[in-house]
Tab-separated table of C-alpha atoms in Angstrom:
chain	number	residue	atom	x	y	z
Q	24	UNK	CA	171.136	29.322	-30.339
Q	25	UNK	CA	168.133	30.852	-32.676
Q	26	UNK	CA	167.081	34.325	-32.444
Q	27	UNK	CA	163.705	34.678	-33.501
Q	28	UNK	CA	162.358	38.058	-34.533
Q	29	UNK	CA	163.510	41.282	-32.351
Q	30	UNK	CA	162.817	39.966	-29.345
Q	31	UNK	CA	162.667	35.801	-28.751
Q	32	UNK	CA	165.728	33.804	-27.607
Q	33	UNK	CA	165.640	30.215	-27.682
Q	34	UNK	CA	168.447	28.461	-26.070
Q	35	UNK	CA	169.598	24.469	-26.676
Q	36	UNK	CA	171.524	23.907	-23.375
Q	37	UNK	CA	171.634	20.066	-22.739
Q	38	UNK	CA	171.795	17.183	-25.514
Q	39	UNK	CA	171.731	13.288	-23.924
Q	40	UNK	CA	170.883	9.754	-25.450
Q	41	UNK	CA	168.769	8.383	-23.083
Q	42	UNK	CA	169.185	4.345	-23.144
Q	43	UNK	CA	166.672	1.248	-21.899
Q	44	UNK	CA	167.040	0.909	-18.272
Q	45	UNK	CA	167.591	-2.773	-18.768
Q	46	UNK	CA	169.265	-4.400	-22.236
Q	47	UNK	CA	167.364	-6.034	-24.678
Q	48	UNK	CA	167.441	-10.140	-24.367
Q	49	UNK	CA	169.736	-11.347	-27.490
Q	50	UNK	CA	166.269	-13.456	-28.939
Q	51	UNK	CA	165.017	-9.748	-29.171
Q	52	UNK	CA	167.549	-8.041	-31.247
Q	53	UNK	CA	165.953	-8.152	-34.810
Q	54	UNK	CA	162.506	-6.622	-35.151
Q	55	UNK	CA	160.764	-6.742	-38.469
Q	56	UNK	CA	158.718	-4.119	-40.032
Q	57	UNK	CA	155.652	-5.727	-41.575
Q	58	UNK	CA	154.356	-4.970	-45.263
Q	59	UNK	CA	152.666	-2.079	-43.903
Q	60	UNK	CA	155.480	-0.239	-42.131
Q	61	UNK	CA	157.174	-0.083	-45.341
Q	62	UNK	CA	154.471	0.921	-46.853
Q	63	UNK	CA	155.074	4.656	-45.566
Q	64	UNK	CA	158.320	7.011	-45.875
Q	65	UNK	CA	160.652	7.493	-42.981
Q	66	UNK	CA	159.348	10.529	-41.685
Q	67	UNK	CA	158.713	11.321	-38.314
Q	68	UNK	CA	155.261	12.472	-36.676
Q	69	UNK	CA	155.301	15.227	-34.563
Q	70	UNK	CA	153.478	15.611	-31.209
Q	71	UNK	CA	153.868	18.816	-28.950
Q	72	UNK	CA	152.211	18.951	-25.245
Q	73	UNK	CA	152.427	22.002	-23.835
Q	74	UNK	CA	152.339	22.179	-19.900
Q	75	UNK	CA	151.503	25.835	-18.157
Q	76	UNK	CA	153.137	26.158	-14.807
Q	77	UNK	CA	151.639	24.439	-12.090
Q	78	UNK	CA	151.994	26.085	-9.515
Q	79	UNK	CA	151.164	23.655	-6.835
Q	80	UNK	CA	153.496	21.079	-8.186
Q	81	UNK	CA	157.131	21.624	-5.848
Q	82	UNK	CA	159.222	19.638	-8.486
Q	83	UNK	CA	161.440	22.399	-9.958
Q	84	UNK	CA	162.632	22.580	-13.636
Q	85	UNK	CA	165.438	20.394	-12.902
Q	86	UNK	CA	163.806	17.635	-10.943
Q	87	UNK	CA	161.083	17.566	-14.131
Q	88	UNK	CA	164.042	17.019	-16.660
Q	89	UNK	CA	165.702	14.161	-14.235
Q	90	UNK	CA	161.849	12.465	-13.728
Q	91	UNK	CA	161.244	12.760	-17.715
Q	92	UNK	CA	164.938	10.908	-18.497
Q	93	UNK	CA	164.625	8.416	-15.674
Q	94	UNK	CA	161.200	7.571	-17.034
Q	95	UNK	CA	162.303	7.777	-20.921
Q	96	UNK	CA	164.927	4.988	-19.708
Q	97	UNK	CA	162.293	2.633	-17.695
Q	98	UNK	CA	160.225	3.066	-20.647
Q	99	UNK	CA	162.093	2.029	-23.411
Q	100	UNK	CA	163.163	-1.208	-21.934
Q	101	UNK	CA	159.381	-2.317	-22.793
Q	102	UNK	CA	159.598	-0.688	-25.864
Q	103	UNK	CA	162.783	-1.797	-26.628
Q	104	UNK	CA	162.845	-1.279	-30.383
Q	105	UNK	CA	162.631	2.601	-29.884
Q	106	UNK	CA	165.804	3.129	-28.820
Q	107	UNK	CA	166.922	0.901	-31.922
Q	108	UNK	CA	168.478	1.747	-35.359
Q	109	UNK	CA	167.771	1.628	-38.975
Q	110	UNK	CA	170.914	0.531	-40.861
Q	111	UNK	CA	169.337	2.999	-43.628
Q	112	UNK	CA	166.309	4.812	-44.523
Q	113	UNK	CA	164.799	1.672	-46.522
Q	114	UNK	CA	165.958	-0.742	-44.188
Q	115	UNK	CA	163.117	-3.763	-43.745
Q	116	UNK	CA	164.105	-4.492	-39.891
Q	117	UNK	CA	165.307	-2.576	-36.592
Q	118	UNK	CA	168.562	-3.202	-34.778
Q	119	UNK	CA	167.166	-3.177	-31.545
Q	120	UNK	CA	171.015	-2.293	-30.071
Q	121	UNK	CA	169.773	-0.310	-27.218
Q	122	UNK	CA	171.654	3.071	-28.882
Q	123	UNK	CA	169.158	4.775	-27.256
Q	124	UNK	CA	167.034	8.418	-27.794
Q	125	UNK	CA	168.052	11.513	-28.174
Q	126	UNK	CA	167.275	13.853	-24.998
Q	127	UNK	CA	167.268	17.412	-25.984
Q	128	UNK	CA	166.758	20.723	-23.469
Q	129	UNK	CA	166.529	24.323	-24.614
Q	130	UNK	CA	165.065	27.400	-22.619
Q	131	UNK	CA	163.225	30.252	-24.640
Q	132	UNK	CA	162.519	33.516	-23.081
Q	133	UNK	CA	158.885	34.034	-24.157
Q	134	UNK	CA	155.446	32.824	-22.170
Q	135	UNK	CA	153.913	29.670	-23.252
Q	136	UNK	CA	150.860	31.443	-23.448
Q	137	UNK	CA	152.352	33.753	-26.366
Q	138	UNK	CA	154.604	31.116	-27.887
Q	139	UNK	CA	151.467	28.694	-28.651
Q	140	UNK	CA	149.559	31.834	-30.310
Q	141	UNK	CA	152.906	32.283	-32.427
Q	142	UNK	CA	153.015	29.057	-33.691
Q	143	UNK	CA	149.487	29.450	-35.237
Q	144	UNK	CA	150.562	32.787	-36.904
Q	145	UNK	CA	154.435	32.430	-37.628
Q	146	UNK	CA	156.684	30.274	-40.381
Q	147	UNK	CA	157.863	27.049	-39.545
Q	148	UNK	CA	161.074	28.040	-37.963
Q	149	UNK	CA	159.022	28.997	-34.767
Q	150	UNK	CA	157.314	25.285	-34.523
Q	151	UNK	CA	160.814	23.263	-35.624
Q	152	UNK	CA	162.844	24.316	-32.996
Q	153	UNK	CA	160.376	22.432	-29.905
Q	154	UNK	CA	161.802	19.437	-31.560
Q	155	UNK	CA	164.931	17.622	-31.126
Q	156	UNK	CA	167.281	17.803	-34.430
Q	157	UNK	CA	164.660	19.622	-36.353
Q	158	UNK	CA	162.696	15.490	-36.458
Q	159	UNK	CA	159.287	17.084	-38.153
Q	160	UNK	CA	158.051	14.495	-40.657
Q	161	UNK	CA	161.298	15.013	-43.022
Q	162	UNK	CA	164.152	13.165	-42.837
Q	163	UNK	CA	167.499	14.404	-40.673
Q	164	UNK	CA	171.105	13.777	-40.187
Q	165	UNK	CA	170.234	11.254	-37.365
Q	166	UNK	CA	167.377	9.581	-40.025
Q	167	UNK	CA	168.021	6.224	-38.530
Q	168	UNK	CA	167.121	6.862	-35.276
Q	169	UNK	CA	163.120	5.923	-34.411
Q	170	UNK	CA	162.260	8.590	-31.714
Q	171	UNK	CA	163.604	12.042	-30.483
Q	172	UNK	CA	162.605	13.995	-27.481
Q	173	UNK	CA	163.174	17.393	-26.363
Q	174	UNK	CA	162.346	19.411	-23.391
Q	175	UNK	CA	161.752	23.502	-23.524
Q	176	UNK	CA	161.551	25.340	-20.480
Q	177	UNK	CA	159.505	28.776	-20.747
Q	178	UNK	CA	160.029	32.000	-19.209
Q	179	UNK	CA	156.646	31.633	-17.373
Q	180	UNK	CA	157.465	28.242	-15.414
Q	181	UNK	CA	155.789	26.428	-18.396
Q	182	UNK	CA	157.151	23.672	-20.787
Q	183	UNK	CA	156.769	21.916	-23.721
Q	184	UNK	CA	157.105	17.874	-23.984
Q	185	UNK	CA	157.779	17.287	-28.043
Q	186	UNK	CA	158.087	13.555	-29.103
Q	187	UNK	CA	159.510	13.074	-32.529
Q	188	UNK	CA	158.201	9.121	-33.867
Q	189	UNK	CA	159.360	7.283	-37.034
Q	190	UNK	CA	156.153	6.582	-38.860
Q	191	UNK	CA	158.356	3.418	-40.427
Q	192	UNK	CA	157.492	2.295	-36.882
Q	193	UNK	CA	154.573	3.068	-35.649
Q	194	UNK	CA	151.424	5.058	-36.272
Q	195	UNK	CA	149.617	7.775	-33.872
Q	196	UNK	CA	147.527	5.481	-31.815
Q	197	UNK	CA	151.504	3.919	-30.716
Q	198	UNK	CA	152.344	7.716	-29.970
Q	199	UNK	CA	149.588	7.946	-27.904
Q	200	UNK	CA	149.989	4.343	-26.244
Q	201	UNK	CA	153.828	5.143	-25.955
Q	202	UNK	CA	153.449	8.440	-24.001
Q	203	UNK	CA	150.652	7.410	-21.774
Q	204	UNK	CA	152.903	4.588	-20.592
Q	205	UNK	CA	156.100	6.997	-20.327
Q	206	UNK	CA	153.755	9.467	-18.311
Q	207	UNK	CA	152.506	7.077	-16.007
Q	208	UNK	CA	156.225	5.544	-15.266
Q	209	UNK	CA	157.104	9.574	-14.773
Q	210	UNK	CA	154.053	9.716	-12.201
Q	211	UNK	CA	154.164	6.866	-10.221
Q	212	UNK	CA	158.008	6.474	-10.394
Q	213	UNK	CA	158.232	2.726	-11.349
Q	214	UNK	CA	157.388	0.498	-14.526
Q	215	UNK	CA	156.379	-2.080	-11.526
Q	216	UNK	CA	153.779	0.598	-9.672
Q	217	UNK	CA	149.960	-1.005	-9.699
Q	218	UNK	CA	148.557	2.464	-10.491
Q	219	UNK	CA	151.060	2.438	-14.139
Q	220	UNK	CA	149.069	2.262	-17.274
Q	221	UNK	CA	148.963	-1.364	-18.586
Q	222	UNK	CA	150.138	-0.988	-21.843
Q	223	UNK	CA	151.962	-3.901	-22.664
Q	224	UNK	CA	152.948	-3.294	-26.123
Q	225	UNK	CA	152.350	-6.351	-28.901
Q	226	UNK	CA	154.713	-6.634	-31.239
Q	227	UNK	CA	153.508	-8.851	-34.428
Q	228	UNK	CA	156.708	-11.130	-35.537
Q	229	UNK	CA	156.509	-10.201	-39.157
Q	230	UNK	CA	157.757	-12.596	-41.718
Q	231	UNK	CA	161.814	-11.930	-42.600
Q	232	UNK	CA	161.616	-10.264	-46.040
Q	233	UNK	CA	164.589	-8.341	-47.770
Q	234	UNK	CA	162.221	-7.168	-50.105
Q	235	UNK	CA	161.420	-3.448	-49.668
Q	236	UNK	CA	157.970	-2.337	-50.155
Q	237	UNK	CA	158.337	1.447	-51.713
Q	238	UNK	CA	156.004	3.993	-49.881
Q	239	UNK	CA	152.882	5.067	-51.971
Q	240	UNK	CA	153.699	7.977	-54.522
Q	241	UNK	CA	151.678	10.357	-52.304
Q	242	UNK	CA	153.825	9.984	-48.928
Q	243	UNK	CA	157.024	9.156	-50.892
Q	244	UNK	CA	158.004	13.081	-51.023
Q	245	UNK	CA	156.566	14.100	-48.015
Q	246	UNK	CA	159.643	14.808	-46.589
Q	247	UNK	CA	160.522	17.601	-48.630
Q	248	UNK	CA	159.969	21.128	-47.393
Q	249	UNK	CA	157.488	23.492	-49.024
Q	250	UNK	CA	158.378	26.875	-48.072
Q	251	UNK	CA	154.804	27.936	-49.559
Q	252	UNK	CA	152.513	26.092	-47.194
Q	253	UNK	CA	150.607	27.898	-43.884
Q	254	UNK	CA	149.221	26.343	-41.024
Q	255	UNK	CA	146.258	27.168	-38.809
Q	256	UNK	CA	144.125	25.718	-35.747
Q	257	UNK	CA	140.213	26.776	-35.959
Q	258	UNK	CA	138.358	25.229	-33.298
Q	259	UNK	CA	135.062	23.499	-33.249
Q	260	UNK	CA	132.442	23.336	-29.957
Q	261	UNK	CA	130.597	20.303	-29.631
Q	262	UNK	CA	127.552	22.215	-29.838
Q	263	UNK	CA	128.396	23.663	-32.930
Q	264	UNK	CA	129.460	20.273	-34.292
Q	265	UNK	CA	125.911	19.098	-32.962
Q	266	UNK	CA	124.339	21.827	-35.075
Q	267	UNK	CA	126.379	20.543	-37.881
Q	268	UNK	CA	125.378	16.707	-37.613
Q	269	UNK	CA	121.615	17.924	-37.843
Q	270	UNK	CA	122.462	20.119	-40.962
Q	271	UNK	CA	123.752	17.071	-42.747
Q	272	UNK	CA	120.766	15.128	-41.542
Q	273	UNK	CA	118.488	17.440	-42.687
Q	274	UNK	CA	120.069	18.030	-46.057
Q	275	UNK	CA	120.060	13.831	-46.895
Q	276	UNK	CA	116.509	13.392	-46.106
Q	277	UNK	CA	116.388	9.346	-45.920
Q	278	UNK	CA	119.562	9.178	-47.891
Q	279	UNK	CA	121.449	5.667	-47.454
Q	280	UNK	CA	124.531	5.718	-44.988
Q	281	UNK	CA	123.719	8.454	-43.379
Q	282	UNK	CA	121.895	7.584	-40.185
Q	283	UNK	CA	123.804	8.617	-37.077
Q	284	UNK	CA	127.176	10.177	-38.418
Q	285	UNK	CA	129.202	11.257	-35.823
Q	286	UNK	CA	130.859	14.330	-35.085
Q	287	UNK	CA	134.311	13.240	-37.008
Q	288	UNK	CA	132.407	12.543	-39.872
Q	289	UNK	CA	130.745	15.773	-40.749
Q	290	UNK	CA	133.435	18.036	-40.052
Q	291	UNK	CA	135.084	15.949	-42.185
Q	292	UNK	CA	132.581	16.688	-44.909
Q	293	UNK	CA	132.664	20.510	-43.918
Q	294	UNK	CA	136.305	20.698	-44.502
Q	295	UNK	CA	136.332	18.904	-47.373
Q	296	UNK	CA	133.322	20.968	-48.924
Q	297	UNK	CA	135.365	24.111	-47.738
Q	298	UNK	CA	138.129	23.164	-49.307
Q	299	UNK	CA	136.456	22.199	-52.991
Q	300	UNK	CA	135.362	25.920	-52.352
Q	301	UNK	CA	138.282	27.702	-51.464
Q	302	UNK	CA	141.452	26.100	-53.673
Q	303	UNK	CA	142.423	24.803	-56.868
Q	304	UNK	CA	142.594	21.215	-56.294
Q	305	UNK	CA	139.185	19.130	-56.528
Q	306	UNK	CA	140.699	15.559	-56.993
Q	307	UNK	CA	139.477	13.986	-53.658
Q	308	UNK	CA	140.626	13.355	-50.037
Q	309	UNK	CA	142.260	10.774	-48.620
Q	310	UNK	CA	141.408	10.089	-45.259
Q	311	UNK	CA	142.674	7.404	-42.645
Q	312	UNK	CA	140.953	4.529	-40.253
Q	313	UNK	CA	142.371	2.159	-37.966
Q	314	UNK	CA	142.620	-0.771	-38.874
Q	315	UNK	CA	143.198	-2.601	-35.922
Q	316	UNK	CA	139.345	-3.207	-34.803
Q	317	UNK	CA	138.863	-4.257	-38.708
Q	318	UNK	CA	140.105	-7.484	-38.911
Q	319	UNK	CA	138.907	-10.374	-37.768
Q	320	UNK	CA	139.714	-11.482	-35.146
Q	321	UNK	CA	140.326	-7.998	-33.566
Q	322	UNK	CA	143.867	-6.828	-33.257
Q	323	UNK	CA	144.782	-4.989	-29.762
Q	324	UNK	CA	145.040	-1.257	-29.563
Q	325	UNK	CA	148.771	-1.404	-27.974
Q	326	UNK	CA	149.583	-3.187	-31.219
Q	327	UNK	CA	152.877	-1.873	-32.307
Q	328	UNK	CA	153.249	-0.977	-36.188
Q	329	UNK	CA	151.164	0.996	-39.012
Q	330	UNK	CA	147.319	-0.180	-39.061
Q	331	UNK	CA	145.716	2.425	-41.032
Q	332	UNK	CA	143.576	1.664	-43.909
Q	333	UNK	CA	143.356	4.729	-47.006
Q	334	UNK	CA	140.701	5.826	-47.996
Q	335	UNK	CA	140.192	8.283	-51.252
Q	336	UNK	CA	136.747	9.836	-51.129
Q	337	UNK	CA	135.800	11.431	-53.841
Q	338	UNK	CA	132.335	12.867	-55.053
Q	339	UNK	CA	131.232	15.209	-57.968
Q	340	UNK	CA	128.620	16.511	-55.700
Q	341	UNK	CA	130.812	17.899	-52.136
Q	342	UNK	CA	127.460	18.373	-50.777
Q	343	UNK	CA	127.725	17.667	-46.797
Q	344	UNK	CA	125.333	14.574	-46.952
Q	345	UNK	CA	126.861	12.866	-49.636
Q	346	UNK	CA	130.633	13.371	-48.238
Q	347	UNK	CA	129.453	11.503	-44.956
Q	348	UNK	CA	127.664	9.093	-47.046
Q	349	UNK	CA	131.122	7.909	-49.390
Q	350	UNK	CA	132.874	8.520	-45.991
Q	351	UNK	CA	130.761	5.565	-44.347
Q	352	UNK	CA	130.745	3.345	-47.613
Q	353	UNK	CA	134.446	3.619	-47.339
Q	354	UNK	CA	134.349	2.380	-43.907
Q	355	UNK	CA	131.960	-0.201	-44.560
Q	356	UNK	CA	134.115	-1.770	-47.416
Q	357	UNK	CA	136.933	-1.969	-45.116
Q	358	UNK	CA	135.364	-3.873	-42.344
Q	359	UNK	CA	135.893	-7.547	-41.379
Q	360	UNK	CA	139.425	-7.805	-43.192
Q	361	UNK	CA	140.651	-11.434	-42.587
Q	362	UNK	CA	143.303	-11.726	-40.221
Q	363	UNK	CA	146.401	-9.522	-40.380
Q	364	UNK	CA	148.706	-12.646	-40.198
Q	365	UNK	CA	147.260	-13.524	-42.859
Q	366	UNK	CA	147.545	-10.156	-44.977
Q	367	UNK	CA	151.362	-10.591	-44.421
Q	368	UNK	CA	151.881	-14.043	-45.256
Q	369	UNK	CA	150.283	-13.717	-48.435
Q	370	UNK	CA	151.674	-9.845	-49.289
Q	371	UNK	CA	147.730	-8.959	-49.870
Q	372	UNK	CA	147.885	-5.272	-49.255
Q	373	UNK	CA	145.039	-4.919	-52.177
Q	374	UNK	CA	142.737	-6.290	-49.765
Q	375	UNK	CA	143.376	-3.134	-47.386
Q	376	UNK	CA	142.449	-1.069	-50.673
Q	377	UNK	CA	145.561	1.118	-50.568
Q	378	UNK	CA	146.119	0.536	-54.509
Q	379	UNK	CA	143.445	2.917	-55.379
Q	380	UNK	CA	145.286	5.576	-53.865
Q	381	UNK	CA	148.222	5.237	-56.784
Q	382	UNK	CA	146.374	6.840	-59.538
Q	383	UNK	CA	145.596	10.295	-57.940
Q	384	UNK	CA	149.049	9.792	-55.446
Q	385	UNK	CA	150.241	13.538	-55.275
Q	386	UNK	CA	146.983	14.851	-55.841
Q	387	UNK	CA	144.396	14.655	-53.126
Q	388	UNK	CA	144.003	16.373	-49.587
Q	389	UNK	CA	145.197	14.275	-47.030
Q	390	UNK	CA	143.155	14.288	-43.898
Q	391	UNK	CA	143.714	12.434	-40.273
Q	392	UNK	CA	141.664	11.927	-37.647
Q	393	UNK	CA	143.202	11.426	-33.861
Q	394	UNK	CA	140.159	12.364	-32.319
Q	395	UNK	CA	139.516	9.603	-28.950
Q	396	UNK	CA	143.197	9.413	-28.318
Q	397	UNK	CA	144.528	10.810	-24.849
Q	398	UNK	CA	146.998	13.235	-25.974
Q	399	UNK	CA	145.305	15.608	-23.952
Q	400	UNK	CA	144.876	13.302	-20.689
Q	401	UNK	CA	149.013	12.508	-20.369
Q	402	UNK	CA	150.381	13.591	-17.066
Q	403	UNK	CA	153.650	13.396	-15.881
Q	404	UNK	CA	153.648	14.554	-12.878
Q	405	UNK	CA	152.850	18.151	-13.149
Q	406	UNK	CA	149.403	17.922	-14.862
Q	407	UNK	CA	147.149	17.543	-17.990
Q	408	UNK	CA	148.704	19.485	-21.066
Q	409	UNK	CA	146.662	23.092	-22.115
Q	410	UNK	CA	147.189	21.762	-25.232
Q	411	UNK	CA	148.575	19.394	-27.850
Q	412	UNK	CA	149.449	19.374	-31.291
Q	413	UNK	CA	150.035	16.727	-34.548
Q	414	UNK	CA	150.207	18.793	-37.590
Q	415	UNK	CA	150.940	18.309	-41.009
Q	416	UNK	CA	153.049	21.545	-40.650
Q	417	UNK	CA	156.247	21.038	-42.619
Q	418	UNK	CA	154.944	18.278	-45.101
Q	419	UNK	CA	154.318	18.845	-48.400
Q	420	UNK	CA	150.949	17.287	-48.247
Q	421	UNK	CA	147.865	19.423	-47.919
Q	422	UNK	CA	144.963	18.968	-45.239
Q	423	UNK	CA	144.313	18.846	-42.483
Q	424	UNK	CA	144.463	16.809	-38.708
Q	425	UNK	CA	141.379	16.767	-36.086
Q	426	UNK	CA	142.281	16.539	-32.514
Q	427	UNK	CA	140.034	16.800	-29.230
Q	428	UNK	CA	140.204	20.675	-27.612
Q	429	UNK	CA	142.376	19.950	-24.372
Q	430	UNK	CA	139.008	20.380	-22.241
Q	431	UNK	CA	137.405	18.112	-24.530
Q	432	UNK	CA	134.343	19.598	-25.587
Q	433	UNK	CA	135.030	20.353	-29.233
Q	434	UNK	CA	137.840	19.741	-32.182
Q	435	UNK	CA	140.350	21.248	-33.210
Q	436	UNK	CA	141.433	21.276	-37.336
Q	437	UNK	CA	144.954	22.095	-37.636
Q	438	UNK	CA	144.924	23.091	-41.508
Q	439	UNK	CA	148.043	22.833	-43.578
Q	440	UNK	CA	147.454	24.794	-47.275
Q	441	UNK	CA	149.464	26.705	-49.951
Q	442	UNK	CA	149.146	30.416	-48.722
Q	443	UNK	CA	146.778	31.612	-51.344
Q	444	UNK	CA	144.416	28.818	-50.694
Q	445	UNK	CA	145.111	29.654	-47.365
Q	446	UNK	CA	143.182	32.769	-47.526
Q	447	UNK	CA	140.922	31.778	-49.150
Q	448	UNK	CA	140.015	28.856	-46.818
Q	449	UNK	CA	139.422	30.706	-43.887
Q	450	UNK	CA	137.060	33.225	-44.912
Q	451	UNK	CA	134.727	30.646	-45.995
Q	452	UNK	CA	131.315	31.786	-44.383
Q	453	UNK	CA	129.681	28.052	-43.889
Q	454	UNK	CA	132.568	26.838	-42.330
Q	455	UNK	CA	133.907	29.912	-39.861
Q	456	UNK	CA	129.997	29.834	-39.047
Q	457	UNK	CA	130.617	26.177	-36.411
Q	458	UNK	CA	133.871	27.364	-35.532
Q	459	UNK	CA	134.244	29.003	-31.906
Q	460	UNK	CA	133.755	32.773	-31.577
């Protein structure tokens, strides 16, 4: 039980492991993480969808927690190495033993309305305890299990859905793939209904290797806690973000690289120019892509693993125009990779680009993009989310994530800085100028 403040309660009242429907066939039981998945730290990413009462759904509280356990079960059976092990932290493979995931429930006695405002204003205390056994990007206790859910039920009616996924396994675009799936299996009440999302996952049969690939310097300590990083949401219209594209248009004249930049792009660039502003640092920003359309041929979307490509932009001039411009370079170099089979049989992670990423490793900003996934589209049951959340809340890296608004017209920046930078940051005129009023 946490008491928060004078006047919040928060409650844990129910703890299951919630197993595959079905057991795993014994050809199935070892599942190897390529060169890529141990590229990154065992740390889990955090997703929160928040869910206001509906009040023309008749499932009560109870029937929602039995739909979201039956479903977590029927899910897992087709992605079977969820509910797996890691023998240890820097294990190269999963057990997939069918252990299971971690269920959590917990009531808390404020509105959901209020409790999303306090997470933007509050310590991390208030965001860590939406997720089972505390699994925000550090490591915990149970640090070889892959996923952890829990379930908080609000004064209002409301509730919170917060999945907790090893990166070791996957990357955000398998969050997104994984809950859409669970979600539809919760709505339609079978894996075998014809209206359930087809996501079949793919999982790549990576070469057996027993030698560990260390995580890059930069991620390796991200799963220490900084007690002297803030976080905070500012939220960007598309008009405003329109506005912004023909700024950075304007500003490059016929520049190179720069002909249609989208709206991911140059908020990019604004943040990033903010930033150079605002704090100490100036050493660059490494921002991610997915790789998966990259190589050739193609590799699907419900790939399961890490596909993201690095890339470190850095510019002496952090003039809008000429971020977007290194931004799109970046991308450009990356393109056409030769076939990820091929990557892994012949260890060539150079040819991703990752290794210039080692000399500046606990240096840069660290920026993600999740923009285009349907975090905000996954229903249950009970309706669309008012809201969802990846943050870099709790890390000890500095930056920032962009996510689509829930009613999709705009982007929200959830900004993770050291608190004087923090200050700083948003009072930066340019920037606070395309954010929402």
């Amino acid at each position: 039980m946490l008491r928060l403040g004078r006047r919040q309660l928060h409650t844990i009242f129910s703890r299951e492991i919630i197993k595959p429907s079905s057991p795993t066939p014994s050809h199935l039981k070892t599942y190897n993480l390529s060169q890529l998945d141990q590229f990154v730290p065992h740390v889990y990413t955090p997703l929160i969808l928040f869910y206001p009462n509906n009040k023309t759904c008749t499932l009560t509280a109870d029937d929602k927690a039995r739909e979201l356990k039956k479903s977590l079960s029927q899910s897992l059976t087709r992605y079977y190495p969820f509910a797996g092990r890691l023998h240890t932290p820097t294990a190269t493979y999963v057990d997939c033993n069918d252990e299971g995931v971690v269920f959590v429930e917990a009531k808390n006695d404020t509105h959901l309305s209020k409790f999303q405002r306090m997470i933007n204003e509050q310590d991390d205390d208030t965001f860590h305890q939406l997720f089972a056994d505390a699994m925000v990007w550090q490591n915990t206790p149970h640090a070889t299990s892959l996923v952890g859910v829990q379930l908080t039920h609000f004064a209002c009616g409301g509730l919170a859905v917060a999945v907790s996924m090893a990166h070791k396994i996957g990357d955000a675009c398998n969050v997104s793939s994984y809950v859409s799936h669970w979600a539809s299996v919760a709505r339609y009440g079978s894996t075998d209904h014809k209206h359930v999302l087809p996501l079949n996952p793919r999982f790549i049969q990576s070469p057996d290797s027993s030698n560990f690939s260390p995580p890059l310097e930069m991620f390796s300590r991200v799963n220490q806690t900084c007690d002297n990083h803030v976080t905070r949401t500012f939220v960007f219209p598309n008009s405003k973000l329109n506005d912004l594209k023909n700024k950075v248009l304007a500003e490059a004249g016929s520049a190179a690289f720069i002909n249609k930049p989208t709206r991911v792009e140059v908020l990019i660039s604004l943040m990033y120019k903010t930033l150079v502003a605002t704090t100490t640092k100036n050493s660059g920003l490494v921002t991610t892509m997915d790789a998966r359309n990259s190589f050739v041929p193609k590799v699907p979307q419900t790939t399961v693993g890490n596909f993201v490509l690095l890339m470190m932009v850095v510019t002496s001039d952090p003039s809008l125009s000429s971020v977007v411009s290194e931004i799109k370079k970046k991308k450009m170099e990356r393109n056409n990779v030769r076939s990820f089979e091929q990557v892994l049989q012949n260890n060539e992670l150079s040819m991703l680009g990752n290794e210039e990423l080692e000399p500046v490793a606990d240096k840069p900003f660290y920026c993600s993009s999740v923009c285009s996934f349907p975090y905000n589209k996954v229903d249950f049951g009970w309706g669309k989310p008012a809201g969802a959340s990846i943050s870099l809340r709790s890390s000890t890296l500095t930056g920032f994530v962009l996510m689509d608004t829930p009613n999709g017209d705009g982007i929200e920046a959830h900004v993770t800085l050291e608190k004087q930078d923090m200050e700083m940051f948003q009072k930066y005129k340019e920037m606070l100028s395309f954010c929402q009023n």
